[in-house]
Amino acid sequence: MTRTRTIAIGAFALILAAAPFLPRGGGADGSLMQAGQDRGAGRAALTAGPGTLTPELRAEISRVVDRGRTPSPLRPSTSAAELARTLVRCADFEGQRYCLHAGWTTREEGAVQADARRAVQLAARPVRTESTGGLDLAASLRRTASLSTTQRAAAERAELTEAARSVAKVWLLRHQVEGVALPADFLARHPEARADTAESTESADADDTQASGTSERRKPRKTRGDYPRRSTVMKPRRVSEQTRSYWCGPATMQMMAWGWKKERRPQKHWARKLGTTSSGTAISDMVRVTNASTGWDRRDRAGRYIVLDIGHLSYEKWLLLNMRHVEDYRAPLVLHPILLKKYYPYLDDDASGHFQVGRGYDKRGSKPTQVGYFEPWNQQRFDPSEPYIHRVQWRSAYKSYRANRAHFLHNIGV
């Protein structure tokens, strides 16, 4: 054996021996790499898969759809009160409430309808903020009102069916994040929610998921202190800015799909899939396309994404939801804030409802916790006189929470 080869083998052996003690390298944004990433092979399911439509669930879907049938078609010019009363209706799926145009919520139907009515009335006033592409509730309701009665009933039935099949995930999330007790017959009713089911080994590349330290991924009801100091998902170089002022949805979807498939499809492709118009993109469509076009919805990741009202969550529980999604599910969130300068200091002007890719957190010891996200909005693209906004952001977790709560829908895609 030559002397050079002997030295090389010896050096390699030293590297292997020292590997467990070497500091984990960081990405372009300083994110930490998890040791021994295994592409998700053999990971246990952490949430429920799609459930079965029982006769009770089917009956509830039909009840809510039938309540929306009107003797004559609605029109976009219909009053705010009538739009809210007719279109925003809620279903009770096994003790969890789902409202059309709002998502899963703990609020009563009347409260959701009242908020919808105010949103439509507010939208009728002169607009003084930039629109980056989050579809406002008024536009969503008026778009639905333009459908025929038959078309609207079919769309509502499809939305409610998808929601009904996701009820086990909602129960699990509220149990894990909020400490809500599961029903006594939960596992009997939802065998798909058992957490000891092994999944297939197909997954996003190992380098798409970064995390600091390890954690017990199957331990229920973790607290903030149980999580490592910092964790991220998705590569920081797979980012893009929105190419049209109202395309925050397509740009966000482009980055989420790019992070999973490692293929960068153009934003116009995602705009078509999302049904984006010049009024923007609905969060329900963001969730729908995430489930249809990525693998982030697998049971060994986040499970089928849902639209979840976070209006009742405290800051600590909202942050815990983010931590669980990133560190345990190892999947991004569809953040849904309102872009106001008081929450995002890089803005030159207040803007509208918006989408961002939530992809990390950093507890930072004694300093205020930050969340990491990909920001599709670059105001300089549309006004060269305004400051440039970077795609990879690390900002105050509390301000992101406030921005989410301040949005008129106060919901999120998880």
mmCIF file of C-alpha atoms in Angstrom:
data_model
loop_
_atom_site.group_PDB
_atom_site.id
_atom_site.type_symbol
_atom_site.label_atom_id
_atom_site.label_comp_id
_atom_site.label_asym_id
_atom_site.label_seq_id
_atom_site.Cartn_x
_atom_site.Cartn_y
_atom_site.Cartn_z
ATOM 1 C CA MET A 1 0.000 0.000 0.000
ATOM 2 C CA THR A 2 1.481 3.367 -0.942
ATOM 3 C CA ARG A 3 2.276 5.947 1.689
ATOM 4 C CA THR A 4 -0.196 8.436 0.128
ATOM 5 C CA ARG A 5 -3.034 5.917 0.225
ATOM 6 C CA THR A 6 -2.245 5.017 3.850
ATOM 7 C CA ILE A 7 -2.414 8.674 4.863
ATOM 8 C CA ALA A 8 -5.705 9.157 3.014
ATOM 9 C CA ILE A 9 -7.321 6.136 4.693
ATOM 10 C CA GLY A 10 -6.101 7.290 8.081
ATOM 11 C CA ALA A 11 -7.497 10.803 7.546
ATOM 12 C CA PHE A 12 -10.853 9.392 6.477
ATOM 13 C CA ALA A 13 -10.982 7.214 9.590
ATOM 14 C CA LEU A 14 -10.297 10.245 11.779
ATOM 15 C CA ILE A 15 -13.117 12.166 10.102
ATOM 16 C CA LEU A 16 -15.546 9.307 10.713
ATOM 17 C CA ALA A 17 -14.529 9.058 14.348
ATOM 18 C CA ALA A 18 -14.896 12.782 14.900
ATOM 19 C CA ALA A 19 -18.140 13.190 12.920
ATOM 20 C CA PRO A 20 -20.510 13.008 15.939
ATOM 21 C CA PHE A 21 -18.624 15.899 17.567
ATOM 22 C CA LEU A 22 -18.255 18.192 14.574
ATOM 23 C CA PRO A 23 -20.465 21.330 14.573
ATOM 24 C CA ARG A 24 -23.375 21.108 12.170
ATOM 25 C CA GLY A 25 -22.887 23.234 9.108
ATOM 26 C CA GLY A 26 -25.248 26.046 8.208
ATOM 27 C CA GLY A 27 -27.024 27.030 5.060
ATOM 28 C CA ALA A 28 -26.908 30.427 3.429
ATOM 29 C CA ASP A 29 -29.205 31.788 6.107
ATOM 30 C CA GLY A 30 -27.252 30.228 8.974
ATOM 31 C CA SER A 31 -29.671 27.308 9.351
ATOM 32 C CA LEU A 32 -28.343 24.215 11.081
ATOM 33 C CA MET A 33 -28.097 20.831 9.388
ATOM 34 C CA GLN A 34 -29.490 17.787 11.156
ATOM 35 C CA ALA A 35 -27.074 14.902 11.536
ATOM 36 C CA GLY A 36 -28.022 11.591 9.964
ATOM 37 C CA GLN A 37 -30.908 12.810 7.820
ATOM 38 C CA ASP A 38 -32.476 9.753 6.235
ATOM 39 C CA ARG A 39 -34.936 11.063 3.629
ATOM 40 C CA GLY A 40 -37.769 10.176 5.987
ATOM 41 C CA ALA A 41 -37.179 6.425 5.717
ATOM 42 C CA GLY A 42 -39.241 4.526 8.256
ATOM 43 C CA ARG A 43 -40.596 7.634 9.937
ATOM 44 C CA ALA A 44 -43.764 7.014 11.893
ATOM 45 C CA ALA A 45 -46.973 8.770 10.941
ATOM 46 C CA LEU A 46 -47.461 11.846 13.105
ATOM 47 C CA THR A 47 -50.998 12.735 12.131
ATOM 48 C CA ALA A 48 -54.114 11.219 10.618
ATOM 49 C CA GLY A 49 -54.570 10.379 6.991
ATOM 50 C CA PRO A 50 -57.822 11.081 5.121
ATOM 51 C CA GLY A 51 -60.757 9.523 6.952
ATOM 52 C CA THR A 52 -63.788 7.645 5.716
ATOM 53 C CA LEU A 53 -67.030 9.453 4.967
ATOM 54 C CA THR A 54 -69.486 7.939 7.408
ATOM 55 C CA PRO A 55 -73.268 8.181 6.905
ATOM 56 C CA GLU A 56 -73.329 10.848 9.655
ATOM 57 C CA LEU A 57 -70.704 12.960 7.887
ATOM 58 C CA ARG A 58 -72.490 12.612 4.550
ATOM 59 C CA ALA A 59 -75.779 13.688 6.143
ATOM 60 C CA GLU A 60 -74.125 16.781 7.650
ATOM 61 C CA ILE A 61 -72.583 17.720 4.316
ATOM 62 C CA SER A 62 -75.977 17.455 2.608
ATOM 63 C CA ARG A 63 -77.637 19.485 5.375
ATOM 64 C CA VAL A 64 -75.190 22.390 4.964
ATOM 65 C CA VAL A 65 -75.290 22.293 1.158
ATOM 66 C CA ASP A 66 -79.102 22.266 1.123
ATOM 67 C CA ARG A 67 -79.234 25.270 3.450
ATOM 68 C CA GLY A 68 -77.460 27.301 0.771
ATOM 69 C CA ARG A 69 -79.877 26.584 -2.027
ATOM 70 C CA THR A 70 -81.766 29.720 -2.999
ATOM 71 C CA PRO A 71 -84.877 30.048 -5.173
ATOM 72 C CA SER A 72 -83.034 32.450 -7.463
ATOM 73 C CA PRO A 73 -79.279 32.752 -8.173
ATOM 74 C CA LEU A 74 -77.207 35.091 -6.046
ATOM 75 C CA ARG A 75 -75.466 37.997 -7.716
ATOM 76 C CA PRO A 76 -72.160 39.723 -6.967
ATOM 77 C CA SER A 77 -74.232 42.834 -6.206
ATOM 78 C CA THR A 78 -76.155 41.055 -3.432
ATOM 79 C CA SER A 79 -75.953 42.865 -0.096
ATOM 80 C CA ALA A 80 -73.170 42.085 2.374
ATOM 81 C CA ALA A 81 -75.614 40.733 4.937
ATOM 82 C CA GLU A 82 -77.251 38.388 2.428
ATOM 83 C CA LEU A 83 -73.918 37.152 1.062
ATOM 84 C CA ALA A 84 -72.656 36.375 4.551
ATOM 85 C CA ARG A 85 -75.866 34.677 5.672
ATOM 86 C CA THR A 86 -76.249 32.569 2.534
ATOM 87 C CA LEU A 87 -72.656 31.639 1.729
ATOM 88 C CA VAL A 88 -70.911 31.404 5.106
ATOM 89 C CA ARG A 89 -72.451 28.312 6.660
ATOM 90 C CA CYS A 90 -70.934 25.932 9.153
ATOM 91 C CA ALA A 91 -70.910 22.168 9.559
ATOM 92 C CA ASP A 92 -70.434 20.152 12.749
ATOM 93 C CA PHE A 93 -68.133 17.252 11.977
ATOM 94 C CA GLU A 94 -67.762 15.053 15.068
ATOM 95 C CA GLY A 95 -67.674 18.032 17.409
ATOM 96 C CA GLN A 96 -65.393 20.209 15.268
ATOM 97 C CA ARG A 97 -66.797 23.171 13.334
ATOM 98 C CA TYR A 98 -65.946 23.883 9.702
ATOM 99 C CA CYS A 99 -67.247 27.031 7.987
ATOM 100 C CA LEU A 100 -67.319 27.616 4.264
ATOM 101 C CA HIS A 101 -64.955 30.485 3.292
ATOM 102 C CA ALA A 102 -63.339 30.459 6.760
ATOM 103 C CA GLY A 103 -62.025 26.958 7.541
ATOM 104 C CA TRP A 104 -61.907 25.081 10.840
ATOM 105 C CA THR A 105 -62.879 27.359 13.708
ATOM 106 C CA THR A 106 -63.987 27.384 17.337
ATOM 107 C CA ARG A 107 -66.304 30.355 16.769
ATOM 108 C CA GLU A 108 -70.065 30.099 16.457
ATOM 109 C CA GLU A 109 -71.602 30.385 12.996
ATOM 110 C CA GLY A 110 -73.197 33.744 13.822
ATOM 111 C CA ALA A 111 -69.827 35.228 14.795
ATOM 112 C CA VAL A 112 -68.200 33.985 11.590
ATOM 113 C CA GLN A 113 -71.051 35.421 9.525
ATOM 114 C CA ALA A 114 -70.818 38.761 11.337
ATOM 115 C CA ASP A 115 -67.105 38.988 10.524
ATOM 116 C CA ALA A 116 -67.848 38.122 6.901
ATOM 117 C CA ARG A 117 -70.486 40.831 6.705
ATOM 118 C CA ARG A 118 -68.069 43.438 8.099
ATOM 119 C CA ALA A 119 -65.350 42.321 5.672
ATOM 120 C CA VAL A 120 -67.660 42.784 2.681
ATOM 121 C CA GLN A 121 -68.759 46.200 3.940
ATOM 122 C CA LEU A 122 -65.150 47.246 4.548
ATOM 123 C CA ALA A 123 -64.129 46.160 1.062
ATOM 124 C CA ALA A 124 -66.673 48.576 -0.410
ATOM 125 C CA ARG A 125 -64.720 51.532 1.003
ATOM 126 C CA PRO A 126 -61.855 53.207 -0.906
ATOM 127 C CA VAL A 127 -58.685 51.080 -0.757
ATOM 128 C CA ARG A 128 -55.530 52.768 0.505
ATOM 129 C CA THR A 129 -53.240 49.781 0.798
ATOM 130 C CA GLU A 130 -51.248 47.881 -1.801
ATOM 131 C CA SER A 131 -52.639 44.513 -2.817
ATOM 132 C CA THR A 132 -50.015 41.761 -2.927
ATOM 133 C CA GLY A 133 -52.401 38.964 -3.822
ATOM 134 C CA GLY A 134 -54.236 37.555 -0.817
ATOM 135 C CA LEU A 135 -57.868 37.185 -1.901
ATOM 136 C CA ASP A 136 -60.069 39.142 0.468
ATOM 137 C CA LEU A 137 -63.259 37.624 1.799
ATOM 138 C CA ALA A 138 -65.490 40.019 -0.095
ATOM 139 C CA ALA A 139 -63.950 38.985 -3.420
ATOM 140 C CA SER A 140 -64.223 35.312 -2.453
ATOM 141 C CA LEU A 141 -67.919 35.632 -1.607
ATOM 142 C CA ARG A 142 -68.732 37.617 -4.723
ATOM 143 C CA ARG A 143 -66.866 35.090 -6.866
ATOM 144 C CA THR A 144 -68.964 32.298 -5.357
ATOM 145 C CA ALA A 145 -72.129 34.352 -5.791
ATOM 146 C CA SER A 146 -71.446 34.567 -9.531
ATOM 147 C CA LEU A 147 -71.819 30.779 -9.865
ATOM 148 C CA SER A 148 -75.101 29.139 -10.740
ATOM 149 C CA THR A 149 -76.969 27.434 -7.899
ATOM 150 C CA THR A 150 -75.910 24.025 -9.218
ATOM 151 C CA GLN A 151 -72.262 25.028 -9.609
ATOM 152 C CA ARG A 152 -72.165 26.566 -6.152
ATOM 153 C CA ALA A 153 -73.718 23.485 -4.539
ATOM 154 C CA ALA A 154 -71.150 21.242 -6.251
ATOM 155 C CA ALA A 155 -68.238 23.445 -5.119
ATOM 156 C CA GLU A 156 -69.523 23.564 -1.557
ATOM 157 C CA ARG A 157 -70.061 19.810 -1.442
ATOM 158 C CA ALA A 158 -66.489 19.235 -2.619
ATOM 159 C CA GLU A 159 -65.098 21.638 0.000
ATOM 160 C CA LEU A 160 -67.136 20.106 2.812
ATOM 161 C CA THR A 161 -66.230 16.573 1.747
ATOM 162 C CA GLU A 162 -62.526 17.379 1.918
ATOM 163 C CA ALA A 163 -63.051 18.966 5.334
ATOM 164 C CA ALA A 164 -65.030 16.007 6.690
ATOM 165 C CA ARG A 165 -62.244 13.617 5.723
ATOM 166 C CA SER A 166 -59.750 15.792 7.654
ATOM 167 C CA VAL A 167 -61.577 15.938 10.988
ATOM 168 C CA ALA A 168 -59.210 13.455 12.681
ATOM 169 C CA LYS A 169 -56.259 15.722 11.906
ATOM 170 C CA VAL A 170 -58.090 18.682 13.437
ATOM 171 C CA TRP A 171 -58.736 16.731 16.640
ATOM 172 C CA LEU A 172 -55.092 15.647 16.808
ATOM 173 C CA LEU A 173 -53.744 19.166 16.222
ATOM 174 C CA ARG A 174 -55.945 20.613 18.930
ATOM 175 C CA HIS A 175 -54.972 17.803 21.266
ATOM 176 C CA GLN A 176 -51.254 18.223 20.580
ATOM 177 C CA VAL A 177 -51.123 22.032 20.535
ATOM 178 C CA GLU A 178 -53.991 23.141 22.760
ATOM 179 C CA GLY A 179 -54.295 20.142 25.090
ATOM 180 C CA VAL A 180 -57.908 19.425 24.080
ATOM 181 C CA ALA A 181 -58.888 15.921 25.223
ATOM 182 C CA LEU A 182 -59.637 13.423 22.468
ATOM 183 C CA PRO A 183 -63.064 11.730 22.490
ATOM 184 C CA ALA A 184 -63.087 8.348 24.206
ATOM 185 C CA ASP A 185 -63.891 6.555 20.941
ATOM 186 C CA PHE A 186 -61.456 8.586 18.827
ATOM 187 C CA LEU A 187 -59.092 5.757 17.825
ATOM 188 C CA ALA A 188 -61.961 3.340 17.302
ATOM 189 C CA ARG A 189 -63.601 5.872 15.013
ATOM 190 C CA HIS A 190 -60.334 6.887 13.340
ATOM 191 C CA PRO A 191 -57.933 3.962 13.001
ATOM 192 C CA GLU A 192 -56.114 6.080 10.408
ATOM 193 C CA ALA A 193 -54.951 8.309 13.284
ATOM 194 C CA ARG A 194 -52.817 5.667 14.992
ATOM 195 C CA ALA A 195 -49.287 7.022 15.275
ATOM 196 C CA ASP A 196 -47.449 3.697 14.940
ATOM 197 C CA THR A 197 -48.107 3.206 11.235
ATOM 198 C CA ALA A 198 -44.927 3.137 9.162
ATOM 199 C CA GLU A 199 -44.999 5.025 5.899
ATOM 200 C CA SER A 200 -43.130 4.575 2.624
ATOM 201 C CA THR A 201 -39.591 5.820 2.264
ATOM 202 C CA GLU A 202 -40.225 8.301 -0.556
ATOM 203 C CA SER A 203 -39.648 11.823 0.636
ATOM 204 C CA ALA A 204 -38.095 15.171 -0.065
ATOM 205 C CA ASP A 205 -34.309 15.079 -0.306
ATOM 206 C CA ALA A 206 -32.504 14.987 3.009
ATOM 207 C CA ASP A 207 -30.915 18.359 2.315
ATOM 208 C CA ASP A 208 -34.368 19.932 2.032
ATOM 209 C CA THR A 209 -34.875 19.493 5.752
ATOM 210 C CA GLN A 210 -32.554 20.970 8.336
ATOM 211 C CA ALA A 211 -32.892 20.849 12.079
ATOM 212 C CA SER A 212 -30.727 21.430 15.115
ATOM 213 C CA GLY A 213 -30.523 18.548 17.501
ATOM 214 C CA THR A 214 -32.917 15.650 17.750
ATOM 215 C CA SER A 215 -36.225 15.246 19.502
ATOM 216 C CA GLU A 216 -38.689 12.501 20.323
ATOM 217 C CA ARG A 217 -40.986 12.901 17.313
ATOM 218 C CA ARG A 218 -43.794 10.752 18.677
ATOM 219 C CA LYS A 219 -44.073 12.239 22.148
ATOM 220 C CA PRO A 220 -47.570 13.806 22.420
ATOM 221 C CA ARG A 221 -48.339 17.273 23.674
ATOM 222 C CA LYS A 222 -44.863 18.743 23.705
ATOM 223 C CA THR A 223 -44.247 22.102 25.291
ATOM 224 C CA ARG A 224 -42.065 24.854 23.883
ATOM 225 C CA GLY A 225 -39.188 23.743 26.103
ATOM 226 C CA ASP A 226 -39.194 20.246 24.602
ATOM 227 C CA TYR A 227 -38.118 21.542 21.201
ATOM 228 C CA PRO A 228 -34.522 22.178 20.088
ATOM 229 C CA ARG A 229 -33.307 25.740 20.000
ATOM 230 C CA ARG A 230 -33.614 26.088 16.240
ATOM 231 C CA SER A 231 -35.125 24.156 13.354
ATOM 232 C CA THR A 232 -35.755 24.804 9.663
ATOM 233 C CA VAL A 233 -37.086 23.098 6.567
ATOM 234 C CA MET A 234 -36.490 23.802 2.880
ATOM 235 C CA LYS A 235 -33.333 25.051 1.236
ATOM 236 C CA PRO A 236 -32.808 28.829 1.490
ATOM 237 C CA ARG A 237 -31.630 29.077 -2.112
ATOM 238 C CA ARG A 238 -34.900 27.714 -3.562
ATOM 239 C CA VAL A 239 -36.723 31.021 -3.364
ATOM 240 C CA SER A 240 -38.330 33.449 -5.771
ATOM 241 C CA GLU A 241 -40.150 36.757 -5.717
ATOM 242 C CA GLN A 242 -43.631 37.194 -7.088
ATOM 243 C CA THR A 243 -43.563 38.347 -10.700
ATOM 244 C CA ARG A 244 -46.914 40.107 -10.578
ATOM 245 C CA SER A 245 -48.136 42.374 -7.813
ATOM 246 C CA TYR A 246 -51.086 40.071 -7.061
ATOM 247 C CA TRP A 247 -49.201 36.754 -7.318
ATOM 248 C CA CYS A 248 -48.073 36.152 -3.725
ATOM 249 C CA GLY A 249 -50.097 32.927 -3.871
ATOM 250 C CA PRO A 250 -48.453 31.526 -7.037
ATOM 251 C CA ALA A 251 -44.990 32.566 -5.801
ATOM 252 C CA THR A 252 -45.570 30.941 -2.400
ATOM 253 C CA MET A 253 -46.862 27.798 -4.086
ATOM 254 C CA GLN A 254 -43.910 27.801 -6.475
ATOM 255 C CA MET A 255 -41.470 27.789 -3.547
ATOM 256 C CA MET A 256 -43.348 25.112 -1.595
ATOM 257 C CA ALA A 257 -43.459 22.798 -4.619
ATOM 258 C CA TRP A 258 -39.842 23.571 -5.502
ATOM 259 C CA GLY A 259 -38.838 22.629 -1.966
ATOM 260 C CA TRP A 260 -40.478 19.234 -2.342
ATOM 261 C CA LYS A 261 -39.929 18.238 -5.955
ATOM 262 C CA LYS A 262 -36.708 20.170 -6.638
ATOM 263 C CA GLU A 263 -38.369 21.388 -9.835
ATOM 264 C CA ARG A 264 -39.098 25.066 -10.388
ATOM 265 C CA ARG A 265 -42.350 25.377 -12.313
ATOM 266 C CA PRO A 266 -43.235 28.906 -13.515
ATOM 267 C CA GLN A 267 -45.585 31.030 -11.439
ATOM 268 C CA LYS A 268 -48.130 31.163 -14.243
ATOM 269 C CA HIS A 269 -48.437 27.373 -13.913
ATOM 270 C CA TRP A 270 -49.351 27.736 -10.241
ATOM 271 C CA ALA A 271 -51.632 30.702 -10.936
ATOM 272 C CA ARG A 272 -53.704 28.457 -13.212
ATOM 273 C CA LYS A 273 -53.853 25.634 -10.676
ATOM 274 C CA LEU A 274 -54.790 28.045 -7.870
ATOM 275 C CA GLY A 275 -57.449 29.877 -9.869
ATOM 276 C CA THR A 276 -55.657 33.152 -9.147
ATOM 277 C CA THR A 277 -57.238 36.298 -10.555
ATOM 278 C CA SER A 278 -56.248 39.942 -10.345
ATOM 279 C CA SER A 279 -58.132 39.936 -7.023
ATOM 280 C CA GLY A 280 -55.664 37.376 -5.662
ATOM 281 C CA THR A 281 -55.614 33.806 -4.331
ATOM 282 C CA ALA A 282 -57.769 32.148 -1.660
ATOM 283 C CA ILE A 283 -56.096 30.281 1.199
ATOM 284 C CA SER A 284 -58.426 27.335 0.578
ATOM 285 C CA ASP A 285 -56.885 27.035 -2.895
ATOM 286 C CA MET A 286 -53.376 27.246 -1.437
ATOM 287 C CA VAL A 287 -54.194 24.276 0.779
ATOM 288 C CA ARG A 288 -55.919 22.368 -2.031
ATOM 289 C CA VAL A 289 -52.962 22.686 -4.410
ATOM 290 C CA THR A 290 -50.406 21.892 -1.694
ATOM 291 C CA ASN A 291 -52.251 18.625 -1.109
ATOM 292 C CA ALA A 292 -52.592 17.873 -4.816
ATOM 293 C CA SER A 293 -49.133 18.872 -6.064
ATOM 294 C CA THR A 294 -46.592 18.173 -3.298
ATOM 295 C CA GLY A 295 -45.761 15.438 -0.821
ATOM 296 C CA TRP A 296 -45.843 17.729 2.206
ATOM 297 C CA ASP A 297 -49.322 16.327 2.898
ATOM 298 C CA ARG A 298 -48.137 12.755 3.498
ATOM 299 C CA ARG A 299 -48.769 11.215 6.910
ATOM 300 C CA ASP A 300 -45.052 11.080 7.676
ATOM 301 C CA ARG A 301 -45.017 14.831 7.088
ATOM 302 C CA ALA A 302 -47.885 17.207 7.863
ATOM 303 C CA GLY A 303 -50.818 15.117 6.635
ATOM 304 C CA ARG A 304 -53.499 16.707 4.467
ATOM 305 C CA TYR A 305 -53.213 20.475 4.882
ATOM 306 C CA ILE A 306 -56.209 22.289 6.319
ATOM 307 C CA VAL A 307 -57.296 25.904 6.813
ATOM 308 C CA LEU A 308 -57.228 26.509 10.567
ATOM 309 C CA ASP A 309 -58.608 29.564 12.378
ATOM 310 C CA ILE A 310 -55.950 30.699 14.882
ATOM 311 C CA GLY A 311 -57.939 33.639 16.236
ATOM 312 C CA HIS A 312 -58.422 31.961 19.623
ATOM 313 C CA LEU A 313 -54.805 30.850 20.034
ATOM 314 C CA SER A 314 -52.439 32.545 22.445
ATOM 315 C CA TYR A 315 -48.998 33.531 21.191
ATOM 316 C CA GLU A 316 -47.443 30.535 22.967
ATOM 317 C CA LYS A 317 -49.828 28.074 21.291
ATOM 318 C CA TRP A 318 -49.434 29.714 17.888
ATOM 319 C CA LEU A 319 -45.665 29.394 18.275
ATOM 320 C CA LEU A 320 -46.019 25.783 19.417
ATOM 321 C CA LEU A 321 -48.046 25.065 16.264
ATOM 322 C CA ASN A 322 -45.180 26.481 14.174
ATOM 323 C CA MET A 323 -42.585 24.471 16.084
ATOM 324 C CA ARG A 324 -44.514 21.240 15.739
ATOM 325 C CA HIS A 325 -44.997 21.772 12.024
ATOM 326 C CA VAL A 326 -41.340 22.464 11.342
ATOM 327 C CA GLU A 327 -39.544 20.165 13.785
ATOM 328 C CA ASP A 328 -41.969 17.234 14.048
ATOM 329 C CA TYR A 329 -43.803 17.283 10.719
ATOM 330 C CA ARG A 330 -40.721 18.638 8.920
ATOM 331 C CA ALA A 331 -43.006 20.552 6.565
ATOM 332 C CA PRO A 332 -43.622 24.233 5.740
ATOM 333 C CA LEU A 333 -46.685 26.248 6.776
ATOM 334 C CA VAL A 334 -48.780 28.511 4.572
ATOM 335 C CA LEU A 335 -48.523 31.725 6.580
ATOM 336 C CA HIS A 336 -51.429 34.120 6.037
ATOM 337 C CA PRO A 337 -50.657 37.539 7.558
ATOM 338 C CA ILE A 338 -51.666 41.061 6.689
ATOM 339 C CA LEU A 339 -48.687 43.110 5.537
ATOM 340 C CA LEU A 340 -48.540 46.173 7.768
ATOM 341 C CA LYS A 341 -45.419 48.228 8.465
ATOM 342 C CA LYS A 342 -45.868 47.898 12.225
ATOM 343 C CA TYR A 343 -45.315 44.146 11.878
ATOM 344 C CA TYR A 344 -42.848 44.101 8.967
ATOM 345 C CA PRO A 345 -40.347 46.997 9.138
ATOM 346 C CA TYR A 346 -38.972 46.261 5.658
ATOM 347 C CA LEU A 347 -42.235 47.504 4.090
ATOM 348 C CA ASP A 348 -42.388 50.960 2.544
ATOM 349 C CA ASP A 349 -46.202 50.954 2.535
ATOM 350 C CA ASP A 350 -48.967 49.042 4.270
ATOM 351 C CA ALA A 351 -50.277 46.241 2.087
ATOM 352 C CA SER A 352 -53.015 43.607 1.970
ATOM 353 C CA GLY A 353 -53.539 40.056 3.112
ATOM 354 C CA HIS A 354 -50.622 37.959 1.973
ATOM 355 C CA PHE A 355 -48.962 34.524 1.817
ATOM 356 C CA GLN A 356 -45.510 33.492 3.009
ATOM 357 C CA VAL A 357 -43.770 30.125 3.353
ATOM 358 C CA GLY A 358 -43.280 29.432 7.064
ATOM 359 C CA ARG A 359 -40.154 27.307 7.401
ATOM 360 C CA GLY A 360 -38.372 27.743 10.718
ATOM 361 C CA TYR A 361 -38.020 29.088 14.234
ATOM 362 C CA ASP A 362 -35.142 30.135 16.482
ATOM 363 C CA LYS A 363 -35.692 30.412 20.237
ATOM 364 C CA ARG A 364 -32.422 32.406 20.549
ATOM 365 C CA GLY A 365 -31.878 31.808 24.242
ATOM 366 C CA SER A 366 -32.621 34.951 26.261
ATOM 367 C CA LYS A 367 -33.485 36.966 23.134
ATOM 368 C CA PRO A 368 -36.995 37.145 21.625
ATOM 369 C CA THR A 369 -37.906 34.124 19.499
ATOM 370 C CA GLN A 370 -37.885 34.513 15.739
ATOM 371 C CA VAL A 371 -39.662 32.657 12.956
ATOM 372 C CA GLY A 372 -38.139 32.046 9.559
ATOM 373 C CA TYR A 373 -40.080 32.358 6.321
ATOM 374 C CA PHE A 374 -39.713 32.931 2.593
ATOM 375 C CA GLU A 375 -41.117 36.325 1.598
ATOM 376 C CA PRO A 376 -42.375 36.486 -2.013
ATOM 377 C CA TRP A 377 -43.108 40.224 -1.880
ATOM 378 C CA ASN A 378 -40.404 42.544 -3.235
ATOM 379 C CA GLN A 379 -41.856 46.036 -3.411
ATOM 380 C CA GLN A 380 -38.831 47.279 -5.387
ATOM 381 C CA ARG A 381 -39.842 45.145 -8.358
ATOM 382 C CA PHE A 382 -42.987 47.230 -8.784
ATOM 383 C CA ASP A 383 -41.578 50.572 -7.572
ATOM 384 C CA PRO A 384 -37.790 50.997 -8.027
ATOM 385 C CA SER A 385 -37.774 53.859 -5.508
ATOM 386 C CA GLU A 386 -38.693 51.502 -2.657
ATOM 387 C CA PRO A 387 -36.234 49.385 -0.632
ATOM 388 C CA TYR A 388 -35.421 45.834 -1.710
ATOM 389 C CA ILE A 389 -36.939 43.011 0.376
ATOM 390 C CA HIS A 390 -34.947 39.801 0.819
ATOM 391 C CA ARG A 391 -36.594 36.445 0.204
ATOM 392 C CA VAL A 392 -35.162 34.676 3.272
ATOM 393 C CA GLN A 393 -36.416 36.363 6.414
ATOM 394 C CA TRP A 394 -35.916 35.852 10.154
ATOM 395 C CA ARG A 395 -38.230 38.134 12.093
ATOM 396 C CA SER A 396 -39.981 38.524 15.448
ATOM 397 C CA ALA A 397 -42.256 35.549 16.081
ATOM 398 C CA TYR A 398 -44.563 37.722 18.156
ATOM 399 C CA LYS A 399 -45.011 40.268 15.360
ATOM 400 C CA SER A 400 -45.734 37.472 12.867
ATOM 401 C CA TYR A 401 -48.350 36.160 15.285
ATOM 402 C CA ARG A 402 -49.883 39.636 15.556
ATOM 403 C CA ALA A 403 -49.915 39.965 11.755
ATOM 404 C CA ASN A 404 -51.694 36.601 11.474
ATOM 405 C CA ARG A 405 -54.236 37.595 14.119
ATOM 406 C CA ALA A 406 -54.773 41.004 12.486
ATOM 407 C CA HIS A 407 -55.752 39.441 9.159
ATOM 408 C CA PHE A 408 -59.545 39.569 8.789
ATOM 409 C CA LEU A 409 -59.662 35.771 8.387
ATOM 410 C CA HIS A 410 -56.971 35.061 11.055
ATOM 411 C CA ASN A 411 -56.290 31.606 9.653
ATOM 412 C CA ILE A 412 -53.317 29.611 8.454
ATOM 413 C CA GLY A 413 -52.565 26.629 6.215
ATOM 414 C CA VAL A 414 -51.203 23.672 8.217
#
